[in-house]
Amino acid sequence: MKLRNIFATLLVLAIAASTAKADEGMWLLNLIGKNYKQMKAQGFRLKPEDVYSVNKSSLKDAIVVFGGYCTGEIVSDKGLVFTNHHCGYESIQKHSTVANDYLKDGFWAQSYDEEIPTPDLYVSILQEIADVTDEVLNGTDFDKEKIDANIEKITERYKKKYTSEFHRIEIKPFFEGNSYFVSVYLDYKDVRMVGTPPDAIGKFGGDTDNWIWPRHTCDFSVFRIYTAPDGSPAKYSATNVPLKPKHHLPVSTKGYKKGDFAMVMGFPGTTLRYSTSYEIKNDMLENEYRAKIRGVRQEVLHADMEASDAIRIKYATKFAHSSNYWKKSIEANKSLKGLNTVGDKERQERKFENWYNQNAELKAEYKDALSQIKKVCDDDRDNAKIFLYVNECFFGGMELLMHGYSIINFVLDPEDMTKEEFIKEAHDFYKDYNVTTDFKASIAMAKLYLEDIPEAYHPDFLKNTTVDAAITKMFTSPLVTKDGFDKFIENPARETLLEDPIVKNFMSVLNIYRELASTYRANKDALTAARRVYTKGVNEMNIGSNPYPDANFTERLTYGTVQDYIVPNYQGKKNVDAVKNSPKGTLLEYYTTTNGVLEKEIPGDYEFDVPAKLKTLIQNKDFGRYADKDGTLHTCFLTDNDITGGNSGSPVIDGRGNLIGLAFDGNSESMCSDWIFNPSLQRCINVDIRYVLFIIEKYGECPRIINELTFAK
C-alpha cells in the first residue's frame, strides 16, 4: 500500500476509534459523522446532514466568510448577517467622518434605502468540501511542482461544475501536506452596513480587556447581502435585492446553563498544534519582537488619535489591527511560559523518539524529522528576527513607504488593474492618511530598527545620516499628498518615479528583504518537508487519539459545552461580576451581566466610558424579553469550544441549531492554544445574543432588525 493511502487509512481508523475529549478539535464538516456519537451524547439534537449537505439546505449555508478574515452568520430570510463589531470595524471606519462619526455614535439603518453599500467588502458561502488527497499526491513523491500541476488539473475540473465568475475554488494542504481538500465558495460582493453599536459598547474594555475574562463587550455589527434580482451574486447595483438564503439561523432567547451543548462553526485561521519545542521557542521570540515594535508605533498613533477626532477616525482600523496582535503576542508568551508548553512538547518529542526506536522500519522513516526541524530553527533564528523587523518596522510601520511600493507596482507592471481602479485605491489611502502621524511613526520605527538590528542589514537610506534627516528627506516627495499624487499619475514617468525619495528608500529596504528571502524560502521548504514527516509519524504513533488538522481558514466545526473555569493564582480583581472564591482558587463563572458594565465604568475613559442611555437602561433594568430568569441581563458567556483567530464572529449554536451567541475572543490563561490545547483552561468568550438584541432594540431603537429574525420556539 502506498504511504499516502496508509496515512489515510490510519486517519479513518483513528477517528473511528476516538476517545479524545470532545471539546478539543476543529473538525471538517464533511467528516462530522465521525464525531456524531459524541456530539449527540453531549446534547446535539440534529443529524449530520443538517450540518453539512451538498444537496439540501444545511447549517453550512448560513455560515459566511466575512471580508476574508472573519466569520459571520445569516440570521434572516432577507440575507441579514451578524458578525463581530471588530470584524466590521474596517467598514464602519470607512463610512465614518467627523460629521457622521459611526465609530463614536453607532449607526442604525431604519430602511433598506439607508443601508450603506460597502465597496471591497465581500462574504463567501461554502458550497462543497471534498477530500482530493489521492488526486493531488498521485505520482508526485511530494514534489512541489508536481503537486501544483495536479492541483491545477483538479481546479479546472471543478470549474466545469461551478461555472459562475463568483465561484472560488481553493485546494489546501492538511496535516502538513499529508492530505488535501478542495473547498468551493460562492462570493457575494454587494454587502451593505445595516447597524453597529458605538465603540463604547462594541469595544467596551478596549485593549485592557482584550483576551481577558470577565468581559462585558457587546462585540457585534450587522450587514446585509444583496444579489441580482434573479438571486445570483452580483457587484453593487441599485437594482440589487436582499439575498434569499438557503438557510438562516433561528435565534434563541431561552438562555443556557452550565453543561449545555454548544457548537461553533466558522473559519479558524491558523493553529500550530503539531509544532515542536524548537519552533515554539522561535515563535516566542517573534512574539516578543512583535509586541515591542508595535507597542512603540502604537504610542505614536494613540497620542495623535487622542488629540484629534479626524485622526482618530482615520487611524481607528489601523490601530485596532495592530493592537489586537500586539496584545495577543504578549498574552501568548505569558501563557506559553506559565503552562510550560515547551516542556510539554519536549516530552512529546521524547515519546516520539522512543516509539520509532522500537521498530527498524519506523526508525528509518522518522529518525531524522526532529533533528531536521531543530537544524532549520537554529539556522533561521537570527534571520527570522531581521525578517520580522523589516516587515514590522518598514513595510508595516511606514505607511508612505508601502504606498510608494503600490505606485511602483502599478507604473512598472500595470496589468493587474486599470488606471481608474488604481487611482481609487490611492485616494482611499490618502483619505485615511495623516502626514504628521506617519512622519513621527516612521522616525520611531527607523530608530528602533537601527538599535536592534546589526549594521550589515541597515538600509542605505539610513546610512551616513541621522534618522530625522533621512525621514525628513523621504517626506519631501510630492507623493506625500493626494494633489502631488494626482499630478504625477497624469503622466507617470518611470524615470521620475525611480528618483522619488520614497521609492528609492523602498528599494533599499527591498534589497535587504530579497537577501533575507532566499534564505527564508530555503529554510521554509526544508521545515515544511520535515514537518510533514513528523506530523505523519505523530498521528501514526497516536493511532486512537482522533487527530484533526491544524486550522487553515477552511470551514470547521467545534463542539463542547457552556463552562466556567478555575484559576489557582488569579491576578485580577476579586469579588466582582463573574469572579468568585473557591477552595481550589478563583472561580471564573461562565457568564457576566450588565452589573459588571457599571462596575467597570470609568467616566470619560475611552475604554470604559458607559453611554448615558445604556447606563439608564441598565439602572432601570429595562431589559424587556432579553432578561434571564433571575431578572439579570447576561452580557457574555464562556464555552470550552476550540477556536482561534478567524473564528471571530462565528455563531455559537445550541443543540437544536439555534443561535445563542457570537464568539469573539479567547481567554488569556490559554493564549498558548494555537500551539497546544489545555482543556481545564481554554475557553471561548462569546457575546450573549440576548445582549446583542437588547442593544439593537432598546439602545439602537431599530425594531426592523428584530422583526426580521426567526425566534426559536
XYZ file of C-alpha atoms in Angstrom:
713
model
C 0.000 0.000 0.000
C 1.333 3.477 -0.867
C 2.375 5.739 2.021
C -0.375 8.271 1.420
C -3.009 5.522 1.463
C -1.539 4.113 4.665
C -1.844 7.571 6.250
C -5.440 7.962 5.058
C -6.363 4.541 6.454
C -4.719 5.327 9.792
C -6.637 8.594 9.920
C -10.015 6.937 9.397
C -9.246 4.248 11.977
C -8.056 6.834 14.479
C -11.177 8.937 14.115
C -13.443 5.904 14.355
C -11.638 4.703 17.493
C -11.669 8.124 19.126
C -11.652 8.508 22.865
C -10.448 12.130 22.775
C -12.102 14.844 24.802
C -14.818 16.273 22.580
C -14.071 19.912 23.386
C -10.737 19.749 21.564
C -10.646 19.731 17.783
C -11.536 21.771 14.715
C -13.457 19.276 12.600
C -14.081 19.319 8.855
C -17.802 19.495 8.139
C -17.878 16.621 5.656
C -16.425 14.308 8.336
C -18.989 15.209 11.000
C -20.351 11.650 11.011
C -17.177 10.527 12.779
C -17.969 12.821 15.720
C -21.740 12.446 15.716
C -21.985 9.902 18.547
C -20.094 12.140 20.967
C -21.983 15.241 19.856
C -25.306 13.502 20.416
C -24.224 12.343 23.867
C -23.445 15.955 24.815
C -26.845 17.244 23.713
C -26.761 17.665 19.928
C -30.250 17.037 18.513
C -29.732 17.438 14.766
C -28.462 14.944 12.201
C -25.119 15.164 10.368
C -26.854 16.136 7.123
C -28.473 19.069 8.957
C -24.979 20.476 9.466
C -23.407 19.688 6.100
C -25.088 18.689 2.869
C -24.365 19.465 -0.752
C -27.839 18.513 -1.968
C -30.103 20.193 0.585
C -30.032 23.217 2.839
C -27.983 22.833 5.994
C -26.276 24.894 8.669
C -23.245 25.421 6.408
C -25.428 27.563 4.141
C -25.911 30.093 6.942
C -22.192 30.487 7.761
C -20.137 33.024 5.804
C -16.552 34.067 5.416
C -16.749 37.746 6.336
C -14.327 40.002 4.496
C -11.728 37.268 4.036
C -10.601 37.295 7.684
C -13.615 36.670 9.957
C -16.805 34.652 10.184
C -20.441 35.745 10.093
C -23.865 34.094 10.072
C -27.066 34.699 8.119
C -29.904 35.340 10.564
C -32.899 36.196 8.392
C -34.574 35.156 5.165
C -33.522 38.529 3.744
C -29.775 37.991 3.945
C -29.123 39.766 7.247
C -25.679 38.926 8.631
C -24.380 39.169 12.195
C -20.654 39.297 12.845
C -18.369 40.874 15.441
C -18.003 44.625 15.798
C -14.241 44.243 15.380
C -14.824 42.271 12.160
C -16.995 45.019 10.713
C -14.712 47.708 12.139
C -12.858 48.497 8.920
C -16.150 49.061 7.097
C -17.562 51.119 9.974
C -14.421 53.271 9.931
C -14.506 53.738 6.153
C -18.045 55.101 6.372
C -17.266 57.403 9.309
C -16.472 61.086 9.115
C -16.278 63.816 11.730
C -19.823 64.791 10.717
C -21.113 61.209 10.720
C -18.983 59.508 13.352
C -20.375 55.962 13.374
C -17.425 54.786 15.477
C -18.413 57.150 18.273
C -22.179 57.298 17.797
C -23.122 53.986 16.202
C -25.389 53.547 13.175
C -28.819 52.007 12.634
C -30.415 51.877 9.185
C -34.160 52.363 9.551
C -34.909 51.271 5.967
C -33.299 49.405 3.084
C -32.512 52.758 1.473
C -30.403 53.757 4.494
C -28.239 50.617 4.362
C -24.789 51.689 3.250
C -23.013 49.981 0.311
C -19.554 48.853 1.383
C -17.134 48.613 -1.553
C -14.405 45.961 -1.289
C -16.309 44.016 1.389
C -17.431 40.533 0.407
C -18.814 37.427 2.059
C -18.451 33.837 0.904
C -20.615 30.758 1.468
C -19.166 27.245 1.292
C -20.786 25.118 -1.417
C -18.798 21.909 -1.082
C -15.719 20.422 0.572
C -14.163 17.150 -0.570
C -11.074 15.017 0.001
C -8.784 15.107 -3.057
C -5.667 13.696 -1.402
C -5.115 10.821 -3.820
C -5.505 13.041 -6.883
C -3.173 15.727 -5.544
C -0.386 13.413 -4.382
C -0.627 10.802 -7.125
C 2.773 10.288 -8.757
C 4.363 13.279 -7.021
C 6.539 11.805 -4.240
C 5.702 15.140 -2.581
C 7.437 17.173 -5.299
C 6.000 20.697 -5.136
C 5.860 21.336 -8.877
C 4.064 18.041 -9.494
C 1.632 18.738 -6.656
C 0.895 22.199 -8.077
C 0.270 20.664 -11.510
C -2.201 18.154 -10.070
C -3.962 20.909 -8.118
C -4.354 22.898 -11.327
C -5.964 19.906 -13.076
C -8.410 19.352 -10.228
C -9.255 23.051 -10.125
C -10.058 23.044 -13.835
C -12.359 20.055 -13.343
C -14.254 21.826 -10.578
C -14.571 24.956 -12.716
C -16.601 22.924 -15.184
C -19.051 22.100 -12.386
C -19.091 25.514 -10.711
C -19.227 27.959 -13.592
C -20.138 31.345 -12.100
C -17.488 34.057 -12.126
C -18.303 34.361 -8.422
C -17.358 30.771 -7.651
C -13.970 30.384 -5.985
C -12.131 27.091 -5.721
C -9.409 26.509 -3.129
C -7.327 23.386 -2.637
C -5.331 23.445 0.587
C -2.961 21.072 2.384
C -3.948 19.479 5.683
C -1.813 17.609 8.211
C 1.252 19.458 6.908
C 0.707 18.259 3.331
C -0.217 14.634 4.025
C -3.803 15.325 2.936
C -5.567 17.792 0.618
C -9.150 19.027 0.484
C -10.956 21.184 -2.059
C -13.376 23.881 -0.888
C -15.765 25.628 -3.278
C -17.152 29.030 -2.275
C -19.687 31.425 -3.748
C -18.607 35.045 -3.258
C -21.157 37.808 -2.718
C -19.766 41.272 -3.415
C -22.660 43.582 -2.643
C -22.658 43.797 1.160
C -24.204 46.757 2.964
C -23.867 48.056 6.506
C -27.108 47.872 8.487
C -26.206 48.521 12.103
C -23.423 48.919 14.637
C -23.215 49.960 18.263
C -20.795 52.755 19.177
C -17.237 51.869 20.186
C -18.182 52.461 23.834
C -20.384 49.350 23.570
C -18.854 47.326 20.718
C -15.291 47.824 22.053
C -16.099 48.267 25.739
C -12.941 47.440 27.688
C -10.625 48.218 24.761
C -7.108 46.818 24.843
C -7.205 46.484 28.632
C -9.907 43.805 28.482
C -8.819 42.272 25.178
C -8.231 38.495 25.624
C -9.321 38.813 29.271
C -12.235 37.257 31.167
C -14.580 38.524 32.591
C -15.767 40.508 29.551
C -18.711 42.859 29.040
C -18.197 43.781 25.387
C -21.165 43.749 23.016
C -18.975 42.790 20.080
C -21.359 42.706 17.105
C -22.268 44.507 13.905
C -24.963 43.924 11.288
C -24.690 43.751 7.497
C -26.840 42.516 4.617
C -26.026 40.526 1.491
C -27.559 41.741 -1.761
C -27.873 39.845 -5.050
C -29.026 40.424 -8.589
C -32.831 40.256 -8.961
C -32.548 36.603 -10.028
C -30.777 35.725 -6.761
C -27.295 35.305 -8.215
C -24.204 37.075 -6.811
C -23.504 40.455 -8.377
C -21.430 43.548 -7.884
C -23.176 46.541 -6.368
C -26.183 47.854 -8.242
C -29.127 49.974 -7.141
C -31.387 47.277 -8.600
C -29.956 44.509 -6.419
C -32.217 42.858 -3.843
C -31.630 41.212 -0.435
C -30.349 37.641 -0.576
C -32.816 34.786 -0.118
C -30.540 32.298 1.643
C -30.844 28.521 1.590
C -30.771 28.584 5.382
C -30.670 31.131 8.164
C -30.158 30.602 11.880
C -33.126 30.900 14.242
C -32.376 32.925 17.371
C -32.909 31.548 20.861
C -33.626 33.819 23.823
C -34.027 30.842 26.170
C -30.523 31.210 27.588
C -28.235 28.432 28.787
C -26.823 26.799 31.874
C -23.517 25.209 32.743
C -23.014 21.973 30.807
C -25.352 22.834 27.935
C -24.224 21.759 24.470
C -22.552 24.487 22.406
C -21.228 24.302 18.857
C -19.196 26.883 16.960
C -18.995 26.909 13.157
C -16.622 29.171 11.298
C -13.277 29.724 9.661
C -10.402 29.414 12.161
C -7.272 30.958 10.676
C -4.099 29.281 11.902
C -3.146 26.836 14.612
C 0.236 25.200 15.138
C -0.684 22.146 17.208
C 1.940 19.959 15.518
C 4.730 22.429 16.275
C 7.821 21.167 18.054
C 9.566 22.709 21.049
C 12.164 24.191 18.688
C 9.546 26.061 16.692
C 7.744 27.322 19.773
C 10.963 28.803 21.158
C 11.353 30.767 17.927
C 7.678 31.767 17.950
C 8.071 33.153 21.467
C 10.981 35.302 20.342
C 8.926 36.615 17.444
C 6.041 37.382 19.808
C 8.461 39.385 21.958
C 9.806 41.349 18.981
C 6.342 41.983 17.526
C 4.965 43.262 20.815
C 7.927 45.595 21.263
C 7.759 47.073 17.746
C 4.004 47.520 17.672
C 3.986 48.974 21.167
C 6.366 51.743 20.070
C 4.330 52.617 16.978
C 1.010 52.440 18.804
C 2.156 55.054 21.308
C 2.624 57.500 18.435
C -0.710 56.666 16.845
C -2.627 56.756 20.110
C -1.315 60.194 21.086
C -2.418 61.694 17.772
C -5.773 59.885 17.861
C -6.488 61.269 21.323
C -5.720 64.805 20.126
C -7.946 64.837 17.038
C -11.280 63.274 16.082
C -10.280 63.390 12.421
C -7.082 61.420 13.095
C -8.934 59.061 15.448
C -11.299 58.118 12.637
C -8.518 57.820 10.043
C -6.430 55.517 12.235
C -9.116 53.555 14.069
C -8.825 50.429 11.906
C -5.039 50.602 11.646
C -4.663 50.898 15.406
C -7.179 48.107 16.082
C -5.454 45.693 13.691
C -2.074 46.426 15.222
C -3.111 46.366 18.871
C -5.057 43.116 18.605
C -1.972 41.047 17.801
C 0.243 43.218 19.979
C -1.849 42.159 22.971
C -2.130 38.577 21.713
C 1.666 38.324 21.403
C 2.072 39.479 24.990
C -0.605 37.196 26.419
C 0.525 34.220 24.314
C 4.048 34.397 25.733
C 2.693 34.637 29.280
C 0.566 31.563 28.681
C 3.295 29.597 26.901
C 5.696 30.262 29.771
C 3.160 29.780 32.545
C 1.949 26.420 31.233
C 5.457 25.275 30.233
C 4.338 24.471 26.713
C 7.929 23.945 25.583
C 8.344 21.312 28.292
C 5.144 19.552 27.192
C 6.360 19.472 23.604
C 9.776 18.154 24.662
C 8.080 15.268 26.460
C 6.039 14.516 23.336
C 9.227 14.527 21.265
C 10.949 12.050 23.605
C 7.862 9.847 23.407
C 8.044 10.027 19.606
C 11.717 9.049 19.608
C 11.079 6.132 21.959
C 8.240 4.953 19.724
C 10.114 4.842 16.437
C 13.232 3.384 18.064
C 11.276 0.219 18.825
C 10.952 -0.646 15.143
C 13.681 -0.557 12.467
C 11.267 0.374 9.673
C 9.751 3.213 11.682
C 13.197 4.434 12.699
C 14.332 4.554 9.086
C 11.333 6.716 8.163
C 11.143 9.068 11.139
C 14.512 9.346 12.883
C 15.661 12.476 11.009
C 12.451 14.516 11.264
C 13.088 16.190 14.625
C 16.778 16.802 14.027
C 15.953 18.451 10.686
C 13.354 20.687 12.332
C 15.836 21.647 15.045
C 18.538 22.468 12.490
C 16.228 24.726 10.483
C 15.026 26.508 13.629
C 18.589 27.069 14.847
C 19.744 28.279 11.428
C 16.722 30.528 10.959
C 16.595 32.274 14.331
C 18.662 35.396 13.571
C 17.381 35.606 10.014
C 13.780 35.415 11.223
C 14.319 38.295 13.648
C 15.649 40.581 10.926
C 12.904 39.456 8.567
C 10.255 40.320 11.159
C 11.828 43.732 11.897
C 11.890 44.561 8.172
C 8.217 43.645 7.854
C 7.058 45.353 11.047
C 9.236 48.496 11.053
C 9.295 49.292 7.346
C 6.508 47.503 5.477
C 4.052 47.608 8.383
C 5.308 50.678 10.236
C 5.895 53.271 7.496
C 2.723 53.910 5.537
C 4.353 56.167 2.972
C 6.979 53.552 2.147
C 4.352 50.939 1.333
C 2.307 53.455 -0.625
C 5.401 54.009 -2.752
C 5.551 50.252 -3.330
C 1.991 50.188 -4.654
C 2.816 53.033 -7.053
C 5.918 51.178 -8.286
C 3.836 48.086 -8.937
C 1.264 49.980 -10.943
C 3.682 52.040 -13.022
C 6.066 49.179 -13.814
C 3.508 46.369 -14.058
C 0.032 47.816 -14.641
C -1.663 44.624 -15.804
C -3.479 43.816 -12.535
C -5.769 46.866 -12.517
C -6.889 49.764 -14.652
C -5.630 53.272 -14.078
C -9.048 54.260 -12.723
C -9.004 51.375 -10.235
C -5.528 52.278 -9.062
C -6.386 55.954 -8.615
C -9.389 54.948 -6.498
C -7.125 52.712 -4.380
C -4.635 55.545 -3.925
C -7.358 58.035 -2.996
C -8.586 55.565 -0.369
C -5.060 55.619 1.056
C -4.972 59.424 1.296
C -8.456 59.522 2.829
C -7.186 57.648 5.886
C -3.674 59.068 5.979
C -2.179 61.765 8.184
C 1.270 63.026 7.184
C 2.357 64.174 10.646
C 1.361 60.906 12.310
C 3.179 58.791 9.755
C 6.229 61.069 9.929
C 6.544 60.591 13.692
C 5.858 56.862 13.461
C 8.456 56.457 10.704
C 11.126 58.129 12.822
C 10.264 55.876 15.767
C 10.377 52.756 13.576
C 13.690 53.669 11.947
C 15.368 54.369 15.282
C 14.137 51.090 16.765
C 15.330 49.142 13.721
C 18.826 50.642 13.897
C 19.040 49.921 17.628
C 18.040 46.261 17.395
C 19.367 45.056 14.017
C 23.039 44.577 13.034
C 24.583 47.266 10.840
C 25.071 44.827 7.959
C 21.283 44.854 7.500
C 20.731 48.617 7.701
C 19.131 50.022 4.512
C 21.192 52.504 2.509
C 18.860 55.436 3.119
C 19.604 55.256 6.868
C 23.400 55.140 6.472
C 25.723 58.154 6.816
C 22.955 60.391 8.075
C 20.648 60.882 11.027
C 17.258 59.218 11.224
C 15.494 62.580 11.415
C 17.270 63.801 8.274
C 16.580 60.585 6.343
C 12.875 60.533 7.165
C 12.518 64.274 6.556
C 14.007 63.803 3.080
C 11.554 60.985 2.329
C 8.655 63.276 3.212
C 9.772 65.871 0.643
C 8.331 63.621 -2.057
C 5.356 65.074 -3.941
C 3.662 61.696 -3.452
C 3.100 62.578 0.205
C -0.092 64.428 -0.724
C -3.108 63.492 -2.815
C -2.597 66.566 -5.021
C 1.008 65.587 -5.678
C -0.040 62.036 -6.499
C -2.798 63.210 -8.863
C -0.331 65.405 -10.741
C 2.201 62.571 -11.046
C -0.334 59.957 -12.158
C -1.491 62.111 -15.067
C 1.771 61.181 -16.779
C 3.544 58.591 -14.588
C 7.079 58.610 -15.966
C 9.235 55.665 -14.903
C 12.386 57.803 -14.612
C 10.700 60.356 -12.351
C 9.298 57.631 -10.126
C 12.618 55.837 -9.652
C 14.218 59.087 -8.463
C 11.491 59.750 -5.908
C 12.869 59.536 -2.316
C 10.019 57.268 -1.182
C 10.705 54.821 -3.981
C 14.476 54.947 -3.509
C 14.051 54.243 0.188
C 11.694 51.384 -0.503
C 14.132 49.848 -2.972
C 16.932 49.994 -0.394
C 14.731 48.109 2.087
C 13.671 45.691 -0.652
C 17.301 44.778 -1.289
C 17.621 43.626 2.325
C 14.307 41.808 2.098
C 15.411 39.916 -1.001
C 18.683 38.931 0.635
C 16.772 37.535 3.588
C 14.013 35.979 1.500
C 16.210 33.493 -0.357
C 17.424 32.021 2.937
C 13.913 32.243 4.382
C 12.372 30.292 1.474
C 15.021 27.589 1.621
C 14.513 27.188 5.364
C 10.741 27.179 4.960
C 10.856 24.447 2.312
C 13.134 22.332 4.494
C 10.901 22.891 7.528
C 7.760 22.027 5.544
C 9.246 18.722 4.406
C 10.412 17.779 7.915
C 7.103 18.798 9.499
C 5.178 16.654 7.016
C 7.146 13.579 8.049
C 6.930 14.410 11.760
C 3.160 15.024 11.623
C 2.561 11.764 9.792
C 4.631 9.925 12.393
C 2.884 11.546 15.372
C -0.532 10.548 14.045
C 0.684 7.059 13.290
C 2.005 6.805 16.856
C -1.258 8.124 18.345
C -3.487 5.752 16.408
C -6.529 6.142 18.688
C -6.255 9.817 19.534
C -8.651 11.264 16.962
C -6.291 13.581 15.046
C -7.625 16.734 13.481
C -5.795 19.050 11.071
C -4.461 22.433 12.061
C -6.676 25.394 11.231
C -6.068 26.925 7.806
C -9.119 29.169 7.262
C -11.326 26.392 5.963
C -14.744 25.870 7.484
C -14.659 23.882 10.712
C -16.965 22.786 13.481
C -16.041 22.623 17.142
C -18.351 21.338 19.848
C -18.362 21.309 23.617
C -20.357 22.817 26.475
C -21.017 26.007 28.394
C -18.349 26.027 31.125
C -16.689 28.070 33.836
C -13.066 27.550 34.937
C -10.803 27.885 37.969
C -7.528 29.828 38.078
C -5.240 28.886 41.009
C -3.330 32.203 41.100
C -5.769 34.719 39.681
C -4.288 38.222 39.333
C -7.430 40.184 38.514
C -9.993 41.925 40.715
C -11.822 39.727 43.226
C -15.473 39.793 44.298
C -16.711 41.426 41.106
C -19.109 40.240 38.424
C -18.325 36.600 37.452
C -15.354 36.309 39.825
C -15.834 34.159 42.923
C -13.609 32.470 45.506
C -13.390 28.676 45.527
C -11.410 26.094 47.538
C -9.126 25.449 44.545
C -8.504 29.061 43.592
C -10.613 31.713 41.882
C -13.756 30.566 40.109
C -14.447 32.485 36.919
C -18.144 31.967 36.305
C -19.485 31.083 32.889
C -21.433 34.302 32.315
C -21.296 38.030 33.023
C -24.107 40.539 33.478
C -24.717 44.228 32.999
C -23.814 44.662 36.672
C -20.210 44.279 35.550
C -20.615 47.046 32.969
C -21.400 49.515 35.741
C -18.657 48.084 37.982
C -16.078 48.749 35.277
C -17.339 52.206 34.338
C -14.753 54.998 34.287
C -16.490 58.180 33.060
C -14.543 59.872 30.284
C -12.153 56.955 29.811
C -12.090 55.881 26.164
C -12.086 52.183 27.113
C -14.580 52.140 29.998
C -16.942 55.056 29.465
C -20.584 53.890 29.573
C -23.008 55.816 27.328
C -25.642 57.634 29.377
C -28.511 55.954 27.546
C -27.125 52.477 28.210
C -26.478 53.306 31.848
C -30.089 54.418 32.303
C -31.421 51.249 30.655
C -29.287 49.106 32.957
C -30.152 51.034 36.105
C -33.861 50.815 35.265
C -33.491 47.104 34.416
C -35.257 47.883 31.154
C -34.220 44.579 29.595
C -37.534 43.575 28.046
C -37.773 39.954 26.895
C -33.990 39.552 26.969
C -33.590 39.253 30.740
C -32.580 35.906 32.201
C -34.877 34.039 34.573
C -33.315 35.776 37.571
C -34.018 39.205 36.071
C -30.403 39.981 35.094
C -29.247 40.652 31.566
C -26.357 38.412 30.565
C -23.667 40.147 28.517
C -21.111 37.442 27.672
C -20.613 33.737 28.380
C -17.983 31.000 28.176
C -17.810 27.693 26.353
C -14.953 25.218 26.024
C -15.050 25.284 22.223
C -11.733 25.084 20.382
C -11.334 28.319 18.405
C -8.674 30.710 17.153
C -8.338 33.886 15.054
C -10.739 33.792 12.099
C -13.486 32.379 14.312
C -14.306 35.961 15.317
C -17.998 36.449 14.552
C -18.721 32.712 14.482
C -22.155 31.643 15.658
C -22.473 29.779 18.935
C -25.228 27.265 18.241
C -27.255 25.178 20.680
C -28.144 21.512 20.270
C -31.136 22.314 18.079
C -29.341 24.600 15.643
C -30.357 27.920 17.213
C -28.112 30.951 17.629
C -27.292 31.747 21.275
C -24.222 33.962 20.874
C -21.297 35.202 18.794
C -17.753 34.017 19.503
C -15.304 36.897 19.728
C -12.261 36.069 21.845
C -10.193 33.611 23.844
C -9.062 33.905 27.444
C -5.577 34.987 28.451
C -4.869 31.906 30.573
C -4.962 29.744 27.445
C -3.331 32.011 24.892
C -0.951 29.162 24.087
C -3.952 27.491 22.428
C -2.593 27.976 18.912
C 0.171 25.551 19.909
C -1.469 23.261 22.468
C -4.961 22.646 23.856
C -5.454 22.872 27.623
C -8.963 21.572 28.445
C -9.063 22.890 32.008
C -8.247 26.477 31.000
C -9.126 27.029 27.345
C -12.357 28.943 26.937
C -14.164 30.651 24.100
C -15.577 34.072 25.018
C -18.952 34.859 23.434
C -21.357 37.765 23.462
C -24.819 36.609 24.521
C -27.300 37.002 21.650
C -29.773 38.479 24.144
C -27.378 41.335 24.894
C -26.992 41.905 21.144
C -30.767 42.054 20.642
C -31.193 44.291 23.689
C -28.695 46.799 22.252
C -30.399 46.707 18.841
C -33.921 47.108 20.208
C -33.557 49.193 23.346
C -30.397 51.200 22.708
C -30.344 51.411 18.912
C -34.144 51.616 18.604
C -34.073 49.610 15.400
C -37.039 47.210 15.599
C -36.857 46.409 11.868
C -33.797 44.235 12.532
C -35.543 42.406 15.375
C -38.674 41.896 13.275
C -36.671 40.138 10.559
C -35.367 37.440 12.866
C -36.836 33.990 13.349
C -37.134 33.260 17.071
C -36.880 29.656 18.198
C -39.937 28.320 19.995
